[in-house]
PDB file of C-alpha atoms in Angstrom:
ATOM      1  CA  MET A   1      29.085  -7.498  13.329  1.00 80.00           C
ATOM      2  CA  ASN A   2      26.207  -8.620  15.640  1.00 90.00           C
ATOM      3  CA  GLY A   3      23.139 -10.577  14.629  1.00 91.00           C
ATOM      4  CA  TRP A   4      21.068  -7.389  13.743  1.00 91.00           C
ATOM      5  CA  SER A   5      23.654  -6.110  11.273  1.00 92.00           C
ATOM      6  CA  ALA A   6      23.911  -9.413   9.766  1.00 93.00           C
ATOM      7  CA  ALA A   7      20.135  -9.749   9.302  1.00 93.00           C
ATOM      8  CA  ALA A   8      20.401  -6.290   7.573  1.00 93.00           C
ATOM      9  CA  VAL A   9      22.949  -7.478   5.126  1.00 93.00           C
ATOM     10  CA  ALA A  10      21.105 -10.323   4.193  1.00 94.00           C
ATOM     11  CA  LEU A  11      18.171  -8.234   3.649  1.00 92.00           C
ATOM     12  CA  LEU A  12      19.946  -6.003   1.612  1.00 92.00           C
ATOM     13  CA  LEU A  13      21.023  -8.884  -0.580  1.00 93.00           C
ATOM     14  CA  VAL A  14      17.891 -10.611  -0.695  1.00 91.00           C
ATOM     15  CA  GLY A  15      15.285  -7.565  -0.677  1.00 87.00           C
ATOM     16  CA  VAL A  16      17.034  -4.401  -1.838  1.00 88.00           C
ATOM     17  CA  ALA A  17      19.422  -5.636  -4.523  1.00 90.00           C
ATOM     18  CA  PRO A  18      16.821  -7.308  -6.492  1.00 88.00           C
ATOM     19  CA  ALA A  19      14.516  -4.218  -6.164  1.00 88.00           C
ATOM     20  CA  VAL A  20      17.235  -1.809  -7.230  1.00 88.00           C
ATOM     21  CA  TRP A  21      18.017  -4.220 -10.185  1.00 90.00           C
ATOM     22  CA  GLY A  22      14.351  -4.609 -11.164  1.00 87.00           C
ATOM     23  CA  ALA A  23      13.858  -0.620 -10.715  1.00 86.00           C
ATOM     24  CA  ALA A  24      17.054   0.197 -13.100  1.00 89.00           C
ATOM     25  CA  GLY A  25      15.479  -0.901 -16.333  1.00 84.00           C
ATOM     26  CA  GLY A  26      12.688  -3.237 -18.154  1.00 81.00           C
ATOM     27  CA  PRO A  27       9.003  -2.473 -18.512  1.00 85.00           C
ATOM     28  CA  VAL A  28       7.492   0.503 -16.491  1.00 86.00           C
ATOM     29  CA  ARG A  29       5.220  -2.340 -14.593  1.00 84.00           C
ATOM     30  CA  ARG A  30       8.484  -4.150 -13.360  1.00 85.00           C
ATOM     31  CA  ARG A  31      10.187  -0.815 -12.235  1.00 87.00           C
ATOM     32  CA  VAL A  32       7.140   0.623 -10.436  1.00 86.00           C
ATOM     33  CA  LEU A  33       6.662  -2.664  -8.590  1.00 86.00           C
ATOM     34  CA  ALA A  34      10.239  -2.813  -7.960  1.00 87.00           C
ATOM     35  CA  GLN A  35       9.981   0.553  -6.349  1.00 87.00           C
ATOM     36  CA  ASN A  36       7.024  -0.472  -4.463  1.00 87.00           C
ATOM     37  CA  VAL A  37       9.382  -3.374  -2.891  1.00 88.00           C
ATOM     38  CA  ALA A  38      12.267  -1.408  -2.279  1.00 90.00           C
ATOM     39  CA  THR A  39      10.598   0.970   0.208  1.00 89.00           C
ATOM     40  CA  PRO A  40       9.724  -1.770   2.695  1.00 91.00           C
ATOM     41  CA  ALA A  41      13.099  -3.324   2.129  1.00 92.00           C
ATOM     42  CA  GLY A  42      14.747  -0.393   2.842  1.00 93.00           C
ATOM     43  CA  CYS A  43      13.001   0.475   5.892  1.00 94.00           C
ATOM     44  CA  LEU A  44      13.262  -2.726   7.459  1.00 94.00           C
ATOM     45  CA  VAL A  45      16.974  -2.465   6.754  1.00 95.00           C
ATOM     46  CA  LEU A  46      17.308   0.858   8.594  1.00 94.00           C
ATOM     47  CA  LEU A  47      15.441  -0.712  11.534  1.00 93.00           C
ATOM     48  CA  LEU A  48      17.846  -3.516  11.798  1.00 94.00           C
ATOM     49  CA  LEU A  49      20.722  -1.341  11.624  1.00 94.00           C
ATOM     50  CA  ALA A  50      19.332   0.963  14.327  1.00 92.00           C
ATOM     51  CA  GLN A  51      19.259  -1.797  16.680  1.00 92.00           C
ATOM     52  CA  GLY A  52      22.693  -3.040  15.502  1.00 92.00           C
ATOM     53  CA  TYR A  53      24.455  -0.006  15.694  1.00 92.00           C
ATOM     54  CA  GLU A  54      22.438   1.429  18.544  1.00 90.00           C
ATOM     55  CA  ARG A  55      21.598   4.585  16.814  1.00 89.00           C
ATOM     56  CA  PRO A  56      17.983   5.520  17.114  1.00 87.00           C
ATOM     57  CA  ALA A  57      18.372   8.226  14.454  1.00 89.00           C
ATOM     58  CA  TYR A  58      18.199   5.368  11.935  1.00 91.00           C
ATOM     59  CA  ALA A  59      14.716   4.275  12.944  1.00 91.00           C
ATOM     60  CA  ASP A  60      13.778   8.122  12.353  1.00 93.00           C
ATOM     61  CA  LEU A  61      15.120   7.553   8.726  1.00 94.00           C
ATOM     62  CA  ALA A  62      12.641   4.389   8.649  1.00 94.00           C
ATOM     63  CA  LEU A  63       9.903   6.213   9.760  1.00 94.00           C
ATOM     64  CA  VAL A  64      10.094   9.017   7.106  1.00 95.00           C
ATOM     65  CA  LEU A  65      10.807   6.358   4.348  1.00 93.00           C
ATOM     66  CA  ALA A  66       7.766   4.393   5.437  1.00 94.00           C
ATOM     67  CA  VAL A  67       5.690   7.557   4.958  1.00 93.00           C
ATOM     68  CA  LEU A  68       7.241   8.945   1.983  1.00 93.00           C
ATOM     69  CA  GLY A  69       7.974   5.715   0.056  1.00 90.00           C
ATOM     70  CA  PRO A  70       4.139   4.915  -0.804  1.00 90.00           C
ATOM     71  CA  ALA A  71       3.577   8.505  -1.641  1.00 91.00           C
ATOM     72  CA  GLY A  72       6.590   8.381  -4.215  1.00 89.00           C
ATOM     73  CA  THR A  73       4.951   5.039  -5.916  1.00 87.00           C
ATOM     74  CA  LEU A  74       1.345   6.824  -5.864  1.00 88.00           C
ATOM     75  CA  VAL A  75       3.377   9.687  -7.658  1.00 90.00           C
ATOM     76  CA  PHE A  76       5.027   7.515 -10.107  1.00 85.00           C
ATOM     77  CA  ALA A  77       1.599   5.599 -10.829  1.00 84.00           C
ATOM     78  CA  ARG A  78       0.127   9.124 -11.539  1.00 88.00           C
ATOM     79  CA  LEU A  79       2.783  10.319 -13.727  1.00 88.00           C
ATOM     80  CA  LEU A  80       3.125   7.081 -15.663  1.00 85.00           C
ATOM     81  CA  GLU A  81      -0.394   6.503 -15.665  1.00 84.00           C
ATOM     82  CA  ASP A  82      -0.953   6.094 -19.558  1.00 86.00           C
ATOM     83  CA  GLU A  83       2.186   3.508 -19.597  1.00 84.00           C
ATOM     84  CA  LEU A  84       0.803   1.446 -16.891  1.00 82.00           C
ATOM     85  CA  ALA A  85      -2.811   1.418 -18.393  1.00 80.00           C
ATOM     86  CA  ALA A  86      -1.391   0.187 -21.616  1.00 83.00           C
ATOM     87  CA  ASP A  87       0.722  -2.398 -20.116  1.00 79.00           C
ATOM     88  CA  PRO A  88      -0.466  -2.908 -16.503  1.00 76.00           C
ATOM     89  CA  PRO A  89       1.476  -4.651 -13.655  1.00 78.00           C
ATOM     90  CA  ARG A  90       0.401  -8.295 -13.485  1.00 73.00           C
ATOM     91  CA  GLY A  91      -2.231  -8.438 -10.789  1.00 70.00           C
ATOM     92  CA  ARG A  92      -1.125 -12.082  -9.112  1.00 75.00           C
ATOM     93  CA  VAL A  93       2.444 -10.679  -9.084  1.00 76.00           C
ATOM     94  CA  ALA A  94       1.289  -7.486  -7.415  1.00 75.00           C
ATOM     95  CA  ARG A  95      -0.820  -8.879  -4.681  1.00 77.00           C
ATOM     96  CA  ALA A  96       1.755 -11.746  -3.728  1.00 83.00           C
ATOM     97  CA  LEU A  97       4.020  -8.914  -2.896  1.00 82.00           C
ATOM     98  CA  THR A  98       1.815  -7.667  -0.199  1.00 84.00           C
ATOM     99  CA  PRO A  99       1.803 -10.637   1.874  1.00 87.00           C
ATOM    100  CA  LEU A 100       5.553 -10.804   1.448  1.00 87.00           C
ATOM    101  CA  VAL A 101       5.999  -7.511   2.614  1.00 87.00           C
ATOM    102  CA  ALA A 102       3.665  -8.243   5.633  1.00 88.00           C
ATOM    103  CA  THR A 103       5.633 -11.171   6.432  1.00 90.00           C
ATOM    104  CA  ALA A 104       8.916  -9.469   6.061  1.00 91.00           C
ATOM    105  CA  ALA A 105       7.742  -6.513   8.264  1.00 91.00           C
ATOM    106  CA  ALA A 106       6.438  -9.221  11.100  1.00 91.00           C
ATOM    107  CA  LEU A 107       9.691 -10.843  11.101  1.00 92.00           C
ATOM    108  CA  VAL A 108      11.634  -7.599  11.663  1.00 92.00           C
ATOM    109  CA  VAL A 109       9.300  -5.703  13.609  1.00 92.00           C
ATOM    110  CA  LEU A 110       8.132  -8.252  16.402  1.00 92.00           C
ATOM    111  CA  PRO A 111      11.782  -9.267  17.209  1.00 93.00           C
ATOM    112  CA  LEU A 112      12.946  -5.610  17.295  1.00 91.00           C
ATOM    113  CA  CYS A 113      10.082  -4.975  19.672  1.00 90.00           C
ATOM    114  CA  LEU A 114      10.865  -7.667  22.003  1.00 90.00           C
ATOM    115  CA  ALA A 115      14.482  -6.604  21.721  1.00 89.00           C
ATOM    116  CA  THR A 116      13.917  -2.979  22.945  1.00 84.00           C
ATOM    117  CA  ASP A 117      12.588  -1.847  26.068  1.00 81.00           C
ATOM    118  CA  PRO A 118       8.987  -0.801  26.428  1.00 84.00           C
ATOM    119  CA  GLY A 119       8.467   2.494  25.408  1.00 86.00           C
ATOM    120  CA  ARG A 120       8.706   5.233  22.609  1.00 89.00           C
ATOM    121  CA  ALA A 121      10.890   3.017  20.785  1.00 88.00           C
ATOM    122  CA  THR A 122       8.610   0.130  20.604  1.00 90.00           C
ATOM    123  CA  VAL A 123       5.653   2.148  19.803  1.00 92.00           C
ATOM    124  CA  LYS A 124       7.714   3.952  16.874  1.00 92.00           C
ATOM    125  CA  THR A 125       8.704   0.553  15.858  1.00 92.00           C
ATOM    126  CA  LEU A 126       5.214  -0.828  15.512  1.00 93.00           C
ATOM    127  CA  VAL A 127       4.046   2.335  13.817  1.00 93.00           C
ATOM    128  CA  ILE A 128       6.549   1.965  11.387  1.00 93.00           C
ATOM    129  CA  GLY A 129       5.573  -1.711  10.626  1.00 92.00           C
ATOM    130  CA  ALA A 130       1.972  -0.625  10.296  1.00 94.00           C
ATOM    131  CA  LEU A 131       2.861   2.195   7.709  1.00 93.00           C
ATOM    132  CA  LEU A 132       4.864  -0.223   5.899  1.00 92.00           C
ATOM    133  CA  VAL A 133       2.024  -2.653   5.289  1.00 91.00           C
ATOM    134  CA  ALA A 134      -0.649  -0.121   4.877  1.00 92.00           C
ATOM    135  CA  GLY A 135       1.359   1.790   2.532  1.00 91.00           C
ATOM    136  CA  ASN A 136       2.207  -1.536   0.375  1.00 89.00           C
ATOM    137  CA  VAL A 137      -1.433  -2.205   0.514  1.00 88.00           C
ATOM    138  CA  LEU A 138      -2.341   1.073  -0.997  1.00 89.00           C
ATOM    139  CA  SER A 139       0.405   1.545  -3.307  1.00 87.00           C
ATOM    140  CA  THR A 140      -0.328  -2.063  -5.080  1.00 84.00           C
ATOM    141  CA  ARG A 141      -3.946  -1.150  -5.199  1.00 84.00           C
ATOM    142  CA  ALA A 142      -3.065   1.982  -7.086  1.00 83.00           C
ATOM    143  CA  LEU A 143      -0.491   0.245  -9.488  1.00 81.00           C
ATOM    144  CA  THR A 144      -2.988  -2.569 -10.483  1.00 79.00           C
ATOM    145  CA  GLY A 145      -5.935  -0.303 -10.708  1.00 74.00           C
ATOM    146  CA  GLU A 146      -7.991  -1.893  -8.104  1.00 71.00           C
ATOM    147  CA  GLY A 147     -10.222   0.437  -6.280  1.00 59.00           C
ATOM    148  CA  ARG A 148     -10.598   2.502  -9.258  1.00 58.00           C
ATOM    149  CA  PRO A 149     -13.975   3.367 -10.916  1.00 54.00           C
ATOM    150  CA  SER A 150     -14.324   1.785 -14.279  1.00 54.00           C
ATOM    151  CA  GLU A 151     -14.529   3.904 -17.408  1.00 52.00           C
ATOM    152  CA  ALA A 152     -17.942   3.002 -18.061  1.00 49.00           C
ATOM    153  CA  SER A 153     -19.570   4.440 -14.824  1.00 48.00           C
ATOM    154  CA  GLY A 154     -16.916   7.117 -14.059  1.00 49.00           C
ATOM    155  CA  PRO A 155     -16.752  10.668 -15.146  1.00 53.00           C
ATOM    156  CA  ASN A 156     -15.177  11.211 -18.478  1.00 52.00           C
ATOM    157  CA  ALA A 157     -12.496  13.794 -19.308  1.00 51.00           C
ATOM    158  CA  GLU A 158     -14.563  16.794 -19.114  1.00 54.00           C
ATOM    159  CA  GLY A 159     -16.152  15.753 -15.910  1.00 55.00           C
ATOM    160  CA  ARG A 160     -19.450  14.495 -16.878  1.00 53.00           C
ATOM    161  CA  PRO A 161     -20.743  11.029 -16.434  1.00 54.00           C
ATOM    162  CA  SER A 162     -20.107   8.936 -19.306  1.00 50.00           C
ATOM    163  CA  GLY A 163     -23.477   8.755 -20.624  1.00 50.00           C
ATOM    164  CA  GLU A 164     -24.046  12.463 -21.189  1.00 52.00           C
ATOM    165  CA  ARG A 165     -22.622  13.974 -24.277  1.00 52.00           C
ATOM    166  CA  ARG A 166     -21.767  17.691 -25.286  1.00 52.00           C
ATOM    167  CA  GLY A 167     -24.493  19.654 -26.304  1.00 53.00           C
ATOM    168  CA  SER A 168     -27.167  17.209 -25.166  1.00 51.00           C
ATOM    169  CA  GLY A 169     -29.157  19.884 -23.488  1.00 52.00           C
ATOM    170  CA  GLY A 170     -30.492  19.820 -20.301  1.00 47.00           C
TER     171      GLY A 170
END
C-alpha cells in the first residue's frame, strides 16, 4: 500500500462512510445533502486510487461521476421537491459543505497534478476538480432553494404571473 491508496482509504473512512450513513435514513433533507457530499468524496477516492494503482481508467470513472453526480442530486431535488419545501436543508449546514468540498478537492487534485506528468492526465484531473466544485455549488443552491424565484413574483401553477387570476379578462 502506497501513500495514494492510504489517502484513498482515509477519505473512504472520513468522507464516503459518513455520507453513506447519512443517505441511508433519516429526514429527506439529510439524505439529499449526504448524497451531494458522497459524489465528490467518491470522485476523489477514485482519483487517488487511479494514481495509487497506476490505473488511468479510474480517473475516467471519476470524470463520469463528477458529471453525473450533481445531475443525480438535481433529479432528487426535483422529485422530492414537496418534501424539501416542507422541511428544507439547513442553509448554513448546506453552505458549509461547499467550502469543505472545495478544500478537499484542492487537497487531492493539486498533489495529483504535481505527481503526474504534464499532459492530458493533468488536464483531466484539473477538469474533474473544477467539475466537483461547480457541481457542488449548483447542487447546494438547488437543494437550499437559493436562486429560485420567489412564489410572489414567479408564475403560478398555470403559468400566469401570480397577480393574474383566471377569468380576469384581458
